[in-house]
Short mmCIF file of C-alpha atoms and ligand atoms in Angstrom, two decimals:
data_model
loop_
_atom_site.label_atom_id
_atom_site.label_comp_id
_atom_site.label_asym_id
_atom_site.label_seq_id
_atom_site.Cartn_x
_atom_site.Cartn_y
_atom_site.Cartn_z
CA UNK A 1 39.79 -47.74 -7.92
CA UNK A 2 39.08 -48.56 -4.06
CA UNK A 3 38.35 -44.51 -3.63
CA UNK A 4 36.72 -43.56 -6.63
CA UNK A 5 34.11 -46.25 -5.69
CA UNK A 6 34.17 -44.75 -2.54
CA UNK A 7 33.45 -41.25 -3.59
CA UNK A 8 30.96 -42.34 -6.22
CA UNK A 9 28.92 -44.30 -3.22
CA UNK A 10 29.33 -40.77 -1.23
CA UNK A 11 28.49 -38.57 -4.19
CA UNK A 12 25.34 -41.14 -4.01
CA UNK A 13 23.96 -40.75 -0.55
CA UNK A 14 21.64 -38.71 0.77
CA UNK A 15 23.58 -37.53 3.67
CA UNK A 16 26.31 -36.66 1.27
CA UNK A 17 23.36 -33.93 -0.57
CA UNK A 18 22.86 -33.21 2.91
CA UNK A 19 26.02 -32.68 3.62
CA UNK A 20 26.37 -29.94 0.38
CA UNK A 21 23.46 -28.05 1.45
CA UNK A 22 24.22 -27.67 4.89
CA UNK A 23 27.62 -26.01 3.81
CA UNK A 24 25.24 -23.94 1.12
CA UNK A 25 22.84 -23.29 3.79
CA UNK A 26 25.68 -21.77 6.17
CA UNK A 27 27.21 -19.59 3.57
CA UNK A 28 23.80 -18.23 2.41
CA UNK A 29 23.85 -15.13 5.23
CA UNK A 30 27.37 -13.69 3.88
CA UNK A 31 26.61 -14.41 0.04
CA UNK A 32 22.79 -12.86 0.32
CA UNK A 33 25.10 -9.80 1.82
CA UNK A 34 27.86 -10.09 -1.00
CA UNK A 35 25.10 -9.87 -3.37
CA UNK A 36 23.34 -6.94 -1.76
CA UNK A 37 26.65 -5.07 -1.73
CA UNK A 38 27.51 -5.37 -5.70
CA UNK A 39 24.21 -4.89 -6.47
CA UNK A 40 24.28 -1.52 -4.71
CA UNK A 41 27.52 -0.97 -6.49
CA UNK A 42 26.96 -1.92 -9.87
CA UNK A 43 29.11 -0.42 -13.07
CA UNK A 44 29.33 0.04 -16.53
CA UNK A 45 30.88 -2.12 -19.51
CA UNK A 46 34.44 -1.64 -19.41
CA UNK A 47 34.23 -0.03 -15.81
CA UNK A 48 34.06 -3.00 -13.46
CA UNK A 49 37.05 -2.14 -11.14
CA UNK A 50 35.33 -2.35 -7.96
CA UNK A 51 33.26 -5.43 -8.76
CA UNK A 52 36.39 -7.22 -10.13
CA UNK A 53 38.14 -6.41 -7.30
CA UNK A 54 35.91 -7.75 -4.78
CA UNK A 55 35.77 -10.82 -6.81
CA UNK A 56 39.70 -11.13 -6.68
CA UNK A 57 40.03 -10.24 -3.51
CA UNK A 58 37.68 -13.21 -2.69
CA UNK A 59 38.90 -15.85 -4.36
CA UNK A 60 42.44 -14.98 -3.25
CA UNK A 61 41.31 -15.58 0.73
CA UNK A 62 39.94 -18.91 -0.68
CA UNK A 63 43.59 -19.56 -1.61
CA UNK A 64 43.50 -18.94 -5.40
CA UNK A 65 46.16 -18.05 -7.61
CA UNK A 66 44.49 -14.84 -9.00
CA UNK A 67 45.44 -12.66 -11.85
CA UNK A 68 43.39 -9.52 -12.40
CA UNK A 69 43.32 -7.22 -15.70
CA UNK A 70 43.53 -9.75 -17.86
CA UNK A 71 42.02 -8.53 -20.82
CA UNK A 72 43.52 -6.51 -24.16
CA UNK A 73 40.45 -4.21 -25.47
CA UNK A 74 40.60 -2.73 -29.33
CA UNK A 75 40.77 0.95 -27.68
CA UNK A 76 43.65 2.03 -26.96
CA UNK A 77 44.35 2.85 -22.90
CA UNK A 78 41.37 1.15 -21.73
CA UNK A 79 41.50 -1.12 -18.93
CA UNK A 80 40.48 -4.69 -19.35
CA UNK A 81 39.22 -5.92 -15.73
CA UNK A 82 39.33 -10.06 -16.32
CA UNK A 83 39.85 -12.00 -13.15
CA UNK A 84 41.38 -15.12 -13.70
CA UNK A 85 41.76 -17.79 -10.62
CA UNK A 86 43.28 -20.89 -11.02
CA UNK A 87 43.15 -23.47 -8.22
CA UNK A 88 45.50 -27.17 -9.51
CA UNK A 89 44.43 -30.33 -7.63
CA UNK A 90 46.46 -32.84 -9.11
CA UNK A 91 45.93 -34.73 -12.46
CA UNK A 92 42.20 -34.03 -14.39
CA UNK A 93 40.47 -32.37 -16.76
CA UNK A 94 40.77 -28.02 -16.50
CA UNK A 95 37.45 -26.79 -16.03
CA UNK A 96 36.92 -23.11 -16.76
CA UNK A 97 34.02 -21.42 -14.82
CA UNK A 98 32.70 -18.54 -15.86
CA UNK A 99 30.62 -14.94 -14.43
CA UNK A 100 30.56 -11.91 -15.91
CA UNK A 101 30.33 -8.39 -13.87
CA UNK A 102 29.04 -5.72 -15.90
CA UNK A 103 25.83 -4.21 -15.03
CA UNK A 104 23.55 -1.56 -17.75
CA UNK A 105 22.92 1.92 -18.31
CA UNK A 106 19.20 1.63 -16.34
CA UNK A 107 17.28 4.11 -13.77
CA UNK A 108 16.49 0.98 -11.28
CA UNK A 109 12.47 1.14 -10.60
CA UNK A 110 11.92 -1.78 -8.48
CA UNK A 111 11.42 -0.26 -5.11
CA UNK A 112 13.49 -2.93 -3.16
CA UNK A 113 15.58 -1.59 -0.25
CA UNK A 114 18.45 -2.25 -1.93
CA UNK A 115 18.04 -0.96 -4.95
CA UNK A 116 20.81 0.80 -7.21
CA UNK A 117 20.43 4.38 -7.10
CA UNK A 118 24.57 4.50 -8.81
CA UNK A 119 24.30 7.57 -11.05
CA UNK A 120 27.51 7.70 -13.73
CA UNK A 121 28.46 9.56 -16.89
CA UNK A 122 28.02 7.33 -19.82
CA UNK A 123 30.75 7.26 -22.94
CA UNK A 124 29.19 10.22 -24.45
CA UNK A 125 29.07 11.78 -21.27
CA UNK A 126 25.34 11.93 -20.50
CA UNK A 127 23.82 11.13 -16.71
CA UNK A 128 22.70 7.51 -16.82
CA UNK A 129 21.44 5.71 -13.70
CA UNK A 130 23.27 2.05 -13.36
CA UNK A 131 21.47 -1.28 -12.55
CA UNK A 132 22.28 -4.59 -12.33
CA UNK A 133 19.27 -5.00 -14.41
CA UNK A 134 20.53 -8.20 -16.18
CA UNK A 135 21.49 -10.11 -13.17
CA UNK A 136 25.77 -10.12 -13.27
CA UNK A 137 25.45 -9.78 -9.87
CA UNK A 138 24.07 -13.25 -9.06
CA UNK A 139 26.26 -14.65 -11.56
CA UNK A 140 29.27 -13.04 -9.43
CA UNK A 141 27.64 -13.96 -5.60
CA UNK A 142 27.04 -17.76 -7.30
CA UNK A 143 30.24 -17.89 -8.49
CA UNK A 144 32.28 -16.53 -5.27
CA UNK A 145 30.14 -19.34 -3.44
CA UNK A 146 30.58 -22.16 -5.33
CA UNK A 147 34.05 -20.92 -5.11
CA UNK A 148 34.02 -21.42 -1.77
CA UNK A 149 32.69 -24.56 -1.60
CA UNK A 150 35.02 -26.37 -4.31
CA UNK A 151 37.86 -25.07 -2.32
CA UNK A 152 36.68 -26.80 0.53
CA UNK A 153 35.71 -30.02 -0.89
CA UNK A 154 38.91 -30.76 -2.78
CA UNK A 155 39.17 -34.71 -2.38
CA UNK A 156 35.77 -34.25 -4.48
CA UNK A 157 37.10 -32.89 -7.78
CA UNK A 158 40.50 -33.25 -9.87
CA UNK A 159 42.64 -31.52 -12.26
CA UNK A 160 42.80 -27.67 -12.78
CA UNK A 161 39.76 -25.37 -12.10
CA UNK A 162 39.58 -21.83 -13.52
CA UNK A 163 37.18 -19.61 -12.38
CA UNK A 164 36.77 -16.57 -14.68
CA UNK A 165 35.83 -12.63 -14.24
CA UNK A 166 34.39 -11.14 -17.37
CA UNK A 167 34.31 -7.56 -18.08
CA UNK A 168 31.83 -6.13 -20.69
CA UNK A 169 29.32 -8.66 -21.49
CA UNK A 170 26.57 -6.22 -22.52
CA UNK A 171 28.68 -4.58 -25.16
CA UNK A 172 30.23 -8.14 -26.05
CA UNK A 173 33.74 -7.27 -25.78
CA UNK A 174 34.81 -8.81 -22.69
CA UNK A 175 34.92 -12.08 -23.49
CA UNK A 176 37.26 -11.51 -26.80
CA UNK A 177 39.24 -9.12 -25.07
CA UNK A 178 40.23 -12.13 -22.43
CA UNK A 179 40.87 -14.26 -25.63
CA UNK A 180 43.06 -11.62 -26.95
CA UNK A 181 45.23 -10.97 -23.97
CA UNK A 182 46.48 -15.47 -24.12
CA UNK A 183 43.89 -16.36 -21.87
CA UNK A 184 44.22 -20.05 -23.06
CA UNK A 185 47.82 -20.03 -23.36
CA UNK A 186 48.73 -18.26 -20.27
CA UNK A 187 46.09 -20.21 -18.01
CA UNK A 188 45.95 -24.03 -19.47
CA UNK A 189 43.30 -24.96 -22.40
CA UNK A 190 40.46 -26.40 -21.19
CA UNK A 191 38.24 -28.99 -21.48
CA UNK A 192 35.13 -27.78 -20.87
CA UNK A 193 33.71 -23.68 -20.07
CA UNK A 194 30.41 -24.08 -18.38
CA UNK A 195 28.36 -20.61 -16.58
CA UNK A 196 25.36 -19.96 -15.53
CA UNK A 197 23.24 -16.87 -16.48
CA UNK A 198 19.76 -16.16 -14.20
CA UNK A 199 16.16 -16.19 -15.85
CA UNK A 200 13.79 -14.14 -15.61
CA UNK A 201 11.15 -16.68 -16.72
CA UNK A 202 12.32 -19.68 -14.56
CA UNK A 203 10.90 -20.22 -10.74
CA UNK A 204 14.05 -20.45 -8.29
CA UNK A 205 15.16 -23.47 -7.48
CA UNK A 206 15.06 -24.56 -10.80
CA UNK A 207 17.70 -25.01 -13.62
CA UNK A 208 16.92 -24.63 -17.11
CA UNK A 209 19.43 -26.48 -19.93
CA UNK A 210 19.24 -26.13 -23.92
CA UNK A 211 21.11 -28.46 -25.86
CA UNK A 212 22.40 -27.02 -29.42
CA UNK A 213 21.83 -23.78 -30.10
CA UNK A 214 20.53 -21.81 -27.24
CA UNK A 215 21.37 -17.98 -28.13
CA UNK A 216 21.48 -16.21 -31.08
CA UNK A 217 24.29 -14.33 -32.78
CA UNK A 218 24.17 -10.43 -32.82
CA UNK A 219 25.30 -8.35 -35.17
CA UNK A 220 25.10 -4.62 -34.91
CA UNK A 221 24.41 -2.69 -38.39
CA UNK A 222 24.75 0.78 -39.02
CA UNK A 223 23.25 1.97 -42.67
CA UNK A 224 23.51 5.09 -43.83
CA UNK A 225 21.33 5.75 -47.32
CA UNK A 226 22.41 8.98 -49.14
CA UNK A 227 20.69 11.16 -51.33
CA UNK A 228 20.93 14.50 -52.76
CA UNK A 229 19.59 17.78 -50.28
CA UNK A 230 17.08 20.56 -51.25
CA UNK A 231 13.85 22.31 -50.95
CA UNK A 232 11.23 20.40 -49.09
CA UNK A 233 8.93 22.24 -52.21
CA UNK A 234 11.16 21.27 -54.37
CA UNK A 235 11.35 17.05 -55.50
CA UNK A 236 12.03 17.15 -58.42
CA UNK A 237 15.50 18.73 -57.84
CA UNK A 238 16.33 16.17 -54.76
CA UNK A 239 16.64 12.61 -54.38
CA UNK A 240 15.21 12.35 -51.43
CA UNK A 241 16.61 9.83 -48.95
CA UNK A 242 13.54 9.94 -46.28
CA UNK A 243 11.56 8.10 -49.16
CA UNK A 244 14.63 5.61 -49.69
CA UNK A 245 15.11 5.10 -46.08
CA UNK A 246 11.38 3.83 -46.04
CA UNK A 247 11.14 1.92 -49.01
CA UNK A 248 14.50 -0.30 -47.50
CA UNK A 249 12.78 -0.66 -44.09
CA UNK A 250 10.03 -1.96 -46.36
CA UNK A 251 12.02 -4.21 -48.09
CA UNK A 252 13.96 -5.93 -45.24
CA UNK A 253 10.90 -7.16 -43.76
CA UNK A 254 11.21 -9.80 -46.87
CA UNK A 255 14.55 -11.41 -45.81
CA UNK A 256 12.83 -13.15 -42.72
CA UNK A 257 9.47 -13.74 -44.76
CA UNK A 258 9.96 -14.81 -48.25
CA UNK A 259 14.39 -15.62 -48.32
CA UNK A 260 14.49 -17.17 -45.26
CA UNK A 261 13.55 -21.05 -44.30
CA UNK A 262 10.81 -20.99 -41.57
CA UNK A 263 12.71 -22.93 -39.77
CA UNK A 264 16.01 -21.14 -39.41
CA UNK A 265 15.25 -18.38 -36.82
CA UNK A 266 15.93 -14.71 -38.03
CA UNK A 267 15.49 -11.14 -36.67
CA UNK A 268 16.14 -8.35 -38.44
CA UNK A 269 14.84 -4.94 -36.37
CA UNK A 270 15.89 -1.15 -37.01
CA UNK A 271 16.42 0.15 -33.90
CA UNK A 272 16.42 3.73 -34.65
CA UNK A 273 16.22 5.99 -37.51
CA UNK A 274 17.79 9.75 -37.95
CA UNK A 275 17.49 11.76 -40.91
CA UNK A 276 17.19 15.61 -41.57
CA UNK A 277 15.89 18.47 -39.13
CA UNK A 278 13.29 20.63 -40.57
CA UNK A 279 9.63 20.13 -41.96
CA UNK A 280 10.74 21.74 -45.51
CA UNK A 281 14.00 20.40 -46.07
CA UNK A 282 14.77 17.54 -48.00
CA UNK A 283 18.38 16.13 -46.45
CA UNK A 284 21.55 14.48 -47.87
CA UNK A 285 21.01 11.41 -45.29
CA UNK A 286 19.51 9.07 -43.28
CA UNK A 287 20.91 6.65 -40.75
CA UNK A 288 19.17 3.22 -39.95
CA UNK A 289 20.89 1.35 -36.55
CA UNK A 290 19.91 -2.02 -37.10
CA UNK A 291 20.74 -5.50 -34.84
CA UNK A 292 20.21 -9.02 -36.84
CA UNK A 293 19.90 -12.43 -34.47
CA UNK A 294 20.48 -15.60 -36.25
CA UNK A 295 21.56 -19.23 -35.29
CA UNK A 296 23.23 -20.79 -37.65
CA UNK A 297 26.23 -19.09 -39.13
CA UNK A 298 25.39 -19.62 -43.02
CA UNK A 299 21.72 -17.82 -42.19
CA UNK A 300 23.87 -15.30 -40.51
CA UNK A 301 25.90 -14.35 -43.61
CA UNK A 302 22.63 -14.59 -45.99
CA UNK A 303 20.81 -12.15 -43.80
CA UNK A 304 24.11 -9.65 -43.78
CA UNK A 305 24.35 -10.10 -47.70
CA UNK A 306 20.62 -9.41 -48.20
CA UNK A 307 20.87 -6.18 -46.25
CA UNK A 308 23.51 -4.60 -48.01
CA UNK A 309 22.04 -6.43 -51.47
CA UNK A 310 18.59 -4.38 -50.77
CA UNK A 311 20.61 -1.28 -50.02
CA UNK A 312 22.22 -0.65 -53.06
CA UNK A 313 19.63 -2.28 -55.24
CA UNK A 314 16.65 0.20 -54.22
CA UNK A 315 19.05 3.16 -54.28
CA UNK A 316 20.00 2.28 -57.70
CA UNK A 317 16.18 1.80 -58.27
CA UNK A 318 15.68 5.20 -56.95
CA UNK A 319 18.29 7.07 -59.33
CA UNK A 320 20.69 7.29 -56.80
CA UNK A 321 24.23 8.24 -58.14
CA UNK A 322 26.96 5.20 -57.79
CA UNK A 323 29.44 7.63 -55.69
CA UNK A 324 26.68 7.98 -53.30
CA UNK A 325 25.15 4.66 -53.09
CA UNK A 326 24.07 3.89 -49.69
CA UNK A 327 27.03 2.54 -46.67
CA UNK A 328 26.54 -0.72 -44.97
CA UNK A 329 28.60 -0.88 -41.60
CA UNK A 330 28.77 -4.66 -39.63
CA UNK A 331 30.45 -3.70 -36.05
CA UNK A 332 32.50 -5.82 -35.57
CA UNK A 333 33.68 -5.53 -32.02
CA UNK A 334 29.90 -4.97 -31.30
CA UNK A 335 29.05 -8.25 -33.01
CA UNK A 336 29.11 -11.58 -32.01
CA UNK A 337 28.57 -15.17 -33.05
CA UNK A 338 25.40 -17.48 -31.56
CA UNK A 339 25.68 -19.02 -28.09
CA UNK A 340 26.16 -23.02 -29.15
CA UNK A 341 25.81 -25.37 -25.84
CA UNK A 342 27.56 -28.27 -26.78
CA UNK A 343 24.61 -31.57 -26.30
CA UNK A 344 26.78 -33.87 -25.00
CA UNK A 345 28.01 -31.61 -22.25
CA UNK A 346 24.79 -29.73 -21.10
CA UNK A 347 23.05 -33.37 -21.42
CA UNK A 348 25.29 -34.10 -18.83
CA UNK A 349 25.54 -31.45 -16.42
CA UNK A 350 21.47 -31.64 -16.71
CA UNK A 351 21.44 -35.68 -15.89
CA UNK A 352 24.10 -34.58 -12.62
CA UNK A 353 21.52 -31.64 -11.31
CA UNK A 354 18.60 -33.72 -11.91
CA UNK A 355 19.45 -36.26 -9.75
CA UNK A 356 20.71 -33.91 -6.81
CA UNK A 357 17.36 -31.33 -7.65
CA UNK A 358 14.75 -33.97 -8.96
CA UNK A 359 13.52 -34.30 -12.59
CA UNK A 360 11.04 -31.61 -12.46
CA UNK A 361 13.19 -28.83 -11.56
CA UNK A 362 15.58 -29.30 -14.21
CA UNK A 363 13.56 -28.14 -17.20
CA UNK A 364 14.80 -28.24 -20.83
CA UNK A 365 13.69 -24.78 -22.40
CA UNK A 366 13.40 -23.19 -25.77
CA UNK A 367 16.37 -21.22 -26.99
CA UNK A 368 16.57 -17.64 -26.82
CA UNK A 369 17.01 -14.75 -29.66
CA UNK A 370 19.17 -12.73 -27.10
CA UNK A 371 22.66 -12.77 -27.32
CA UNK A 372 26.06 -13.29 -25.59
CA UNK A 373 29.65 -13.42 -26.07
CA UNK A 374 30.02 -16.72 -23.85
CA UNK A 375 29.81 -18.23 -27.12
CA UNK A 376 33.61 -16.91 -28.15
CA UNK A 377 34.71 -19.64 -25.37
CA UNK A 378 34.63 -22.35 -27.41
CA UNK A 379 36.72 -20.81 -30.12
CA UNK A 380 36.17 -20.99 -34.15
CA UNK A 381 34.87 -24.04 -35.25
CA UNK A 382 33.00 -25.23 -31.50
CA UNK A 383 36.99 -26.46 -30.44
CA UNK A 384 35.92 -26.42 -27.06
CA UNK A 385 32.55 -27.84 -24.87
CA UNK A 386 30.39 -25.57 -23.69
CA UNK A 387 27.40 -25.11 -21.87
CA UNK A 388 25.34 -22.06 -20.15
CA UNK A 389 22.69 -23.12 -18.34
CA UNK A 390 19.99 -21.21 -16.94
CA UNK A 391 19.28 -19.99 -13.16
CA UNK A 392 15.56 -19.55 -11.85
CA UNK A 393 15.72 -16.42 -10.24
CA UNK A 394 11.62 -15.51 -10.13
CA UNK A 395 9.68 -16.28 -6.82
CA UNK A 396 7.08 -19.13 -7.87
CA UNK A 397 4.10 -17.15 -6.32
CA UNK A 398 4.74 -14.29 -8.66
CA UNK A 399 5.07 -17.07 -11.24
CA UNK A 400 1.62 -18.46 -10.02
CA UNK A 401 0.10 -15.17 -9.89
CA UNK A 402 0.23 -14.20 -13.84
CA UNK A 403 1.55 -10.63 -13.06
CA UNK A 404 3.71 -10.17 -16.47
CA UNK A 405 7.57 -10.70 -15.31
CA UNK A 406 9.38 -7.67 -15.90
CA UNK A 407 12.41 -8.93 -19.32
CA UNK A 408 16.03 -9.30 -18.06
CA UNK A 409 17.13 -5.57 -19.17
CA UNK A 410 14.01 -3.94 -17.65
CA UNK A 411 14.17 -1.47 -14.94
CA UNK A 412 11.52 -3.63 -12.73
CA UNK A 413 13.54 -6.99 -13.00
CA UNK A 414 14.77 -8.84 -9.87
CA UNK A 415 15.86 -11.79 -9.27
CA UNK A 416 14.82 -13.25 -5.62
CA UNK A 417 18.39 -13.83 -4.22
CA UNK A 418 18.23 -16.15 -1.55
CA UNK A 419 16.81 -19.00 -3.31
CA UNK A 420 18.36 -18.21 -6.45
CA UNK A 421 22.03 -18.32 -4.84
CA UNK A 422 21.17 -21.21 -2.92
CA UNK A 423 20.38 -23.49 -6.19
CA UNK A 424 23.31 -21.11 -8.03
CA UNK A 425 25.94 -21.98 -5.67
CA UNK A 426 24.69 -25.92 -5.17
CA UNK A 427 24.24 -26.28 -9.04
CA UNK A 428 27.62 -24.97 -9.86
CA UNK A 429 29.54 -26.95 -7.07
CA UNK A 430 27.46 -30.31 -8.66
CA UNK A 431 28.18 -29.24 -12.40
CA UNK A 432 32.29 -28.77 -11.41
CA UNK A 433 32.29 -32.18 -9.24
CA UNK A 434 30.29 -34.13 -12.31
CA UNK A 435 33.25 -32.96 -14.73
CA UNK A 436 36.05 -33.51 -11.90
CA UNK A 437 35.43 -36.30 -10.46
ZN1 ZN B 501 22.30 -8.61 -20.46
ZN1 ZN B 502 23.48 -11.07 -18.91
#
């Protein structure tokens, strides 16, 4: 009792803060040169072996017990590249921390001194430059410095800490794949999964939080609408699936407009669209690639149903025979469920940052119609807490200056590392003491 009140009146002082980012402050030289190095280095969904090694190979000098491949992908022979490093101080809640390490298939255009010029051959074996365009480098530096820190501030925090590697994020397989392999059961259940990711909206040195729902689920559709072939001069002898094909891109503009609530949040977008090859040729088929982003997981299943509904419907409309009615493909191990941050959690971790960072640089922000596969962390049926929070990353003179901010995903996106490690690495050490201590 005697030392908790002690640590609580520590935890409380200014020169304790001080204390914290002092050690920050030191470390900031070496993780500003970490960072530099993986984003010079960055690789592919499902190919993170050099970034997951350097992570390992990190934690392990900080005297973690470190596991690497963990992981168990659908395809067969491919190499899951988890990191999983446990550090046990005594009796406490486990606390799973989590970064991910994949960078995307992007020709890097900033013009930084560092930037990526990583060249690779991409799963269909075409030349694709390689950025970390979406920030999984930060997440990484933040996470091997808060690392750092926790491991040298043990009479801080109790119980079991987990800090996690995640392979392919961007093709949301990773985190599954970890799920798969017994991460849970080989590495303790936990109590709570908090991460950050970085924002491309937010100034550094600020921290954005979003109770509830704060991403949306993805699902990845691929439509193909059949019709009979022939003469471009010909109609009347075809049934032509270019007109079909239009019609249903038509049609699913209604699902968001007239059979969905205004207030549930829905996207339905074709992405791209493939169907014959010459001018006077009327083909068997068109292909629609489609993504849908939902919330809530009943809107999710409507907006599925009403696709394939539409589908069949117009080509039945349209004459189409039954034995070539249209084919509606969900992906599933390139779909994934929304991104739910548990309130009571992230209402927490928000209260702990604002007092250490001040009220006004702890911001709570709208939710986001991107996607991620953090949200498989808390399991079927939100078993688990969890919380992503999000990272200012954006100097707050280009903020200021109303240039328009390059999108997480764009070629011109980067994140100003310095000042976003320094409030990573501080923000992460504070969330990991608040549910420790
Ligand atoms: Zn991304
Ligand atoms: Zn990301």
């Amino acid at each position: 009792m005697k030392r908790a009140l002690l640590l609580l009146l520590l935890l409380a002082t200014p020169a304790f803060a001080q204390q914290l980012d002092t050690m920050v402050d030191q470390e900031l030289p070496s993780l500003v040169a970490t960072y530099k190095q993986l984003h010079l280095a960055p690789e592919l969904s499902q190919h993170e072996e050099k970034s997951a090694a350097l992570v390992a190979g990190r934690l392990r000098e900080l005297g973690y017990t470190v596991t690497e491949r963990v992981g168990k992908y659908d395809e067969p022979g491919l190499i899951s590249y988890g990191v999983v490093a446990v550090m046990k101080n005594g009796n406490g809640p486990t606390v799973y921390v989590r970064t991910d390490m994949d960078a995307l298939p992007v020709v890097e255009q900033t013009g930084l001194s560092y930037a990526s010029t990583v060249k690779t051959k991409n799963a269909t074996g075409e030349e694709v430059g390689v950025m970390h365009a979406c920030g999984h480098d930060i997440h990484m530096t933040t996470f091997i410095g808060a690392a750092k820190v926790l491991a040298a501030t043990k009479s801080h925090w109790h119980g079991t800490l987990v800090l996690i590697g995640q392979p392919a994020e961007e093709v949301v397989k990773g985190a599954s794949a970890m799920l798969k392999d017994g991460l849970y059961e080989r590495f303790g259940h936990p109590d709570y999964v908090i991460a950050f990711h970085d924002s491309a909206t937010l100034a550094t040195g600020t921290i954005g939080y979003t109770p509830g729902f704060f991403m949306a689920s993805a699902d990845s559709v691929n439509v193909t609408i059949r019709g009979v072939g022939g003469h471009g001069a010909s109609p009347q002898s075809t049934k032509d699936p270019i007109v079909l094909a239009s019609q249903f891109i038509l049609a699913l503009q209604t699902i968001v407009s007239r059979e969905d609530s205004p207030l549930d949040p829905a996207v339905v977008t074709v992405g791209s669209i493939h169907g014959g090859t010459k001018r006077n040729i009327i083909p068997d088929e068109v292909t629609l690639l489609m993504t849908v982003r939902t919330y809530k997981p009943e809107v999710r299943k409507r907006v599925l149903a009403s696709i394939e509904r539409i589908a069949k419907n117009l080509a039945l409309a349209a004459g189409i025979p039954e034995n070539l009615a249209p084919t509606v493909d969900v992906l599933a191990g390139e779909s994934c469920g929304s991104t739910y941050n548990d309130p009571t959690l992230t209402e927490r971790l928000a209260g702990a940052l604002k007092t250490a960072f001040g009220e006004k640089n702890v911001i709570k922000t709208d939710p986001l119609m991107v996607s991620e596969d953090f949200s498989l962390f808390r399991l079927e049926g939100n078993q688990i807490p969890t919380a992503m929070l999000q990272l200012g990353a954006i100097p707050p003179a280009r903020i200021a200056s109303g240039e328009r901010l390059p999108s997480l995903h764009s070629s011109k996106f980067w994140p100003d590392p310095e000042p976003t490690l320094r409030t990573g690495v501080k923000g992460m050490t504070l969330m990991v003491w608040e549910l420790m201590k």
